[in-house]
């Protein structure tokens, strides 16, 4: 049983790489990661997803979403320089996809309540 936990922990370390790769691919127009489904498939524990939510990867994801939101609304020259090569409809799609990854993490965390399972009678 300990080996399963270690494998789960090791596998979840790969999630950080997968999310970072998903960010990169999103800017190329590929929206391939269904994060909630991935988390379910890996059997990620609540503690692990909470660590992810507090991680620098999630922070980077959140900051990118906010930057894209600012670019879409317009007015900020720095954001226009950074994201000006992306048409605004595509930027909206990328922003929604990246925010969806964060939402999946939050929802999975909420769905994974701690405590013991109830015994059936």
PDB file of C-alpha atoms in Angstrom:
ATOM      1  CA  UNK A   1       0.000   0.000   0.000  1.00  0.00           C
ATOM      2  CA  UNK A   2       2.880   2.368   0.668  1.00  0.00           C
ATOM      3  CA  UNK A   3       4.137   1.841  -2.884  1.00  0.00           C
ATOM      4  CA  UNK A   4       0.766   2.965  -4.253  1.00  0.00           C
ATOM      5  CA  UNK A   5       0.994   6.181  -2.278  1.00  0.00           C
ATOM      6  CA  UNK A   6       4.533   6.797  -3.460  1.00  0.00           C
ATOM      7  CA  UNK A   7       3.465   6.121  -7.036  1.00  0.00           C
ATOM      8  CA  UNK A   8       0.534   8.501  -6.649  1.00  0.00           C
ATOM      9  CA  UNK A   9       2.830  11.166  -5.223  1.00  0.00           C
ATOM     10  CA  UNK A  10       5.329  10.610  -8.037  1.00  0.00           C
ATOM     11  CA  UNK A  11       2.590  10.643 -10.657  1.00  0.00           C
ATOM     12  CA  UNK A  12       1.150  13.847  -9.263  1.00  0.00           C
ATOM     13  CA  UNK A  13       4.536  15.529  -9.527  1.00  0.00           C
ATOM     14  CA  UNK A  14       4.066  15.010 -13.265  1.00  0.00           C
ATOM     15  CA  UNK A  15       0.853  17.076 -13.063  1.00  0.00           C
ATOM     16  CA  UNK A  16       2.878  20.250 -12.634  1.00  0.00           C
ATOM     17  CA  UNK A  17       4.740  19.512 -15.856  1.00  0.00           C
ATOM     18  CA  UNK A  18       1.489  18.597 -17.614  1.00  0.00           C
ATOM     19  CA  UNK A  19      -0.182  21.859 -16.594  1.00  0.00           C
ATOM     20  CA  UNK A  20       2.826  23.912 -17.679  1.00  0.00           C
ATOM     21  CA  UNK A  21       2.814  22.073 -21.017  1.00  0.00           C
ATOM     22  CA  UNK A  22      -0.952  22.716 -21.332  1.00  0.00           C
ATOM     23  CA  UNK A  23      -0.328  26.452 -20.906  1.00  0.00           C
ATOM     24  CA  UNK A  24       2.277  26.354 -23.648  1.00  0.00           C
ATOM     25  CA  UNK A  25       0.020  24.340 -25.967  1.00  0.00           C
ATOM     26  CA  UNK A  26      -2.956  26.635 -25.331  1.00  0.00           C
ATOM     27  CA  UNK A  27      -1.054  29.533 -26.863  1.00  0.00           C
ATOM     28  CA  UNK A  28      -0.497  27.341 -29.928  1.00  0.00           C
ATOM     29  CA  UNK A  29      -4.228  26.633 -30.160  1.00  0.00           C
ATOM     30  CA  UNK A  30      -4.250  23.130 -28.628  1.00  0.00           C
ATOM     31  CA  UNK A  31      -6.624  22.678 -25.698  1.00  0.00           C
ATOM     32  CA  UNK A  32      -5.968  19.087 -24.745  1.00  0.00           C
ATOM     33  CA  UNK A  33      -5.960  18.893 -20.948  1.00  0.00           C
ATOM     34  CA  UNK A  34      -9.131  17.928 -19.112  1.00  0.00           C
ATOM     35  CA  UNK A  35      -7.669  18.499 -15.666  1.00  0.00           C
ATOM     36  CA  UNK A  36     -10.550  17.167 -13.538  1.00  0.00           C
ATOM     37  CA  UNK A  37     -10.594  13.936 -15.522  1.00  0.00           C
ATOM     38  CA  UNK A  38      -6.818  13.680 -15.151  1.00  0.00           C
ATOM     39  CA  UNK A  39      -7.054  14.158 -11.380  1.00  0.00           C
ATOM     40  CA  UNK A  40      -9.744  11.480 -11.097  1.00  0.00           C
ATOM     41  CA  UNK A  41      -7.762   9.060 -13.220  1.00  0.00           C
ATOM     42  CA  UNK A  42      -4.658   9.501 -11.106  1.00  0.00           C
ATOM     43  CA  UNK A  43      -6.576   9.180  -7.835  1.00  0.00           C
ATOM     44  CA  UNK A  44      -5.079  12.396  -6.516  1.00  0.00           C
ATOM     45  CA  UNK A  45      -5.490  12.971  -2.783  1.00  0.00           C
ATOM     46  CA  UNK A  46      -6.971  16.150  -1.301  1.00  0.00           C
ATOM     47  CA  UNK A  47      -3.620  17.096   0.233  1.00  0.00           C
ATOM     48  CA  UNK A  48      -1.947  16.874  -3.165  1.00  0.00           C
ATOM     49  CA  UNK A  49      -4.507  19.045  -4.935  1.00  0.00           C
ATOM     50  CA  UNK A  50      -4.367  21.587  -2.100  1.00  0.00           C
ATOM     51  CA  UNK A  51      -0.587  21.754  -2.557  1.00  0.00           C
ATOM     52  CA  UNK A  52      -1.105  22.275  -6.280  1.00  0.00           C
ATOM     53  CA  UNK A  53      -3.602  25.097  -5.669  1.00  0.00           C
ATOM     54  CA  UNK A  54      -0.997  26.854  -3.487  1.00  0.00           C
ATOM     55  CA  UNK A  55       1.882  26.166  -5.906  1.00  0.00           C
ATOM     56  CA  UNK A  56       3.795  28.533  -8.130  1.00  0.00           C
ATOM     57  CA  UNK A  57       2.373  26.697 -11.145  1.00  0.00           C
ATOM     58  CA  UNK A  58      -1.196  27.593 -10.123  1.00  0.00           C
ATOM     59  CA  UNK A  59      -0.069  31.148  -9.358  1.00  0.00           C
ATOM     60  CA  UNK A  60       1.485  31.438 -12.821  1.00  0.00           C
ATOM     61  CA  UNK A  61      -1.729  30.111 -14.327  1.00  0.00           C
ATOM     62  CA  UNK A  62      -3.787  32.641 -12.391  1.00  0.00           C
ATOM     63  CA  UNK A  63      -1.500  35.525 -13.373  1.00  0.00           C
ATOM     64  CA  UNK A  64      -1.676  34.525 -17.037  1.00  0.00           C
ATOM     65  CA  UNK A  65      -5.479  34.486 -16.859  1.00  0.00           C
ATOM     66  CA  UNK A  66      -5.477  37.973 -15.290  1.00  0.00           C
ATOM     67  CA  UNK A  67      -3.048  39.287 -17.908  1.00  0.00           C
ATOM     68  CA  UNK A  68      -5.171  37.901 -20.725  1.00  0.00           C
ATOM     69  CA  UNK A  69      -8.260  39.465 -19.141  1.00  0.00           C
ATOM     70  CA  UNK A  70      -6.458  42.810 -19.048  1.00  0.00           C
ATOM     71  CA  UNK A  71      -5.343  42.445 -22.664  1.00  0.00           C
ATOM     72  CA  UNK A  72      -8.894  41.625 -23.786  1.00  0.00           C
ATOM     73  CA  UNK A  73     -10.304  44.672 -21.966  1.00  0.00           C
ATOM     74  CA  UNK A  74      -7.564  46.814 -23.494  1.00  0.00           C
ATOM     75  CA  UNK A  75      -5.845  49.965 -22.330  1.00  0.00           C
ATOM     76  CA  UNK A  76      -2.628  48.499 -20.920  1.00  0.00           C
ATOM     77  CA  UNK A  77       0.290  49.095 -23.298  1.00  0.00           C
ATOM     78  CA  UNK A  78       2.472  46.454 -21.659  1.00  0.00           C
ATOM     79  CA  UNK A  79      -0.169  43.751 -22.069  1.00  0.00           C
ATOM     80  CA  UNK A  80      -0.798  44.870 -25.635  1.00  0.00           C
ATOM     81  CA  UNK A  81       2.904  44.438 -26.373  1.00  0.00           C
ATOM     82  CA  UNK A  82       2.989  41.034 -24.686  1.00  0.00           C
ATOM     83  CA  UNK A  83      -0.194  39.583 -26.186  1.00  0.00           C
ATOM     84  CA  UNK A  84      -0.809  41.807 -29.214  1.00  0.00           C
ATOM     85  CA  UNK A  85       0.118  38.990 -31.596  1.00  0.00           C
ATOM     86  CA  UNK A  86      -2.922  37.023 -30.373  1.00  0.00           C
ATOM     87  CA  UNK A  87      -6.326  37.998 -31.772  1.00  0.00           C
ATOM     88  CA  UNK A  88      -8.744  38.861 -28.961  1.00  0.00           C
ATOM     89  CA  UNK A  89     -11.210  36.029 -29.752  1.00  0.00           C
ATOM     90  CA  UNK A  90      -8.347  33.531 -29.445  1.00  0.00           C
ATOM     91  CA  UNK A  91      -7.149  35.260 -26.251  1.00  0.00           C
ATOM     92  CA  UNK A  92     -10.656  34.824 -24.771  1.00  0.00           C
ATOM     93  CA  UNK A  93     -10.598  31.134 -25.634  1.00  0.00           C
ATOM     94  CA  UNK A  94      -7.145  30.683 -24.070  1.00  0.00           C
ATOM     95  CA  UNK A  95      -8.187  32.615 -20.951  1.00  0.00           C
ATOM     96  CA  UNK A  96     -11.337  30.513 -20.514  1.00  0.00           C
ATOM     97  CA  UNK A  97      -9.389  27.278 -21.001  1.00  0.00           C
ATOM     98  CA  UNK A  98      -6.675  28.212 -18.503  1.00  0.00           C
ATOM     99  CA  UNK A  99      -9.228  29.406 -15.964  1.00  0.00           C
ATOM    100  CA  UNK A 100     -11.024  26.086 -16.475  1.00  0.00           C
ATOM    101  CA  UNK A 101      -7.895  24.262 -15.300  1.00  0.00           C
ATOM    102  CA  UNK A 102      -7.958  26.294 -12.084  1.00  0.00           C
ATOM    103  CA  UNK A 103     -11.682  25.669 -11.675  1.00  0.00           C
ATOM    104  CA  UNK A 104     -11.119  21.935 -12.116  1.00  0.00           C
ATOM    105  CA  UNK A 105      -8.502  21.988  -9.337  1.00  0.00           C
ATOM    106  CA  UNK A 106     -10.820  23.906  -7.001  1.00  0.00           C
ATOM    107  CA  UNK A 107     -13.789  21.648  -7.777  1.00  0.00           C
ATOM    108  CA  UNK A 108     -11.718  18.481  -7.318  1.00  0.00           C
ATOM    109  CA  UNK A 109     -10.472  19.789  -3.970  1.00  0.00           C
ATOM    110  CA  UNK A 110     -14.016  20.549  -2.875  1.00  0.00           C
ATOM    111  CA  UNK A 111     -15.222  17.116  -4.048  1.00  0.00           C
ATOM    112  CA  UNK A 112     -12.450  15.332  -2.106  1.00  0.00           C
ATOM    113  CA  UNK A 113     -13.698  15.822   1.397  1.00  0.00           C
ATOM    114  CA  UNK A 114     -11.516  14.447   4.139  1.00  0.00           C
ATOM    115  CA  UNK A 115     -12.556  12.072   6.860  1.00  0.00           C
ATOM    116  CA  UNK A 116     -13.558   8.474   7.010  1.00  0.00           C
ATOM    117  CA  UNK A 117     -15.992   6.883   4.653  1.00  0.00           C
ATOM    118  CA  UNK A 118     -19.324   5.860   6.098  1.00  0.00           C
ATOM    119  CA  UNK A 119     -19.764   2.178   6.763  1.00  0.00           C
ATOM    120  CA  UNK A 120     -22.621   0.494   5.024  1.00  0.00           C
ATOM    121  CA  UNK A 121     -24.958  -1.438   7.274  1.00  0.00           C
TER     122      UNK A 121
END
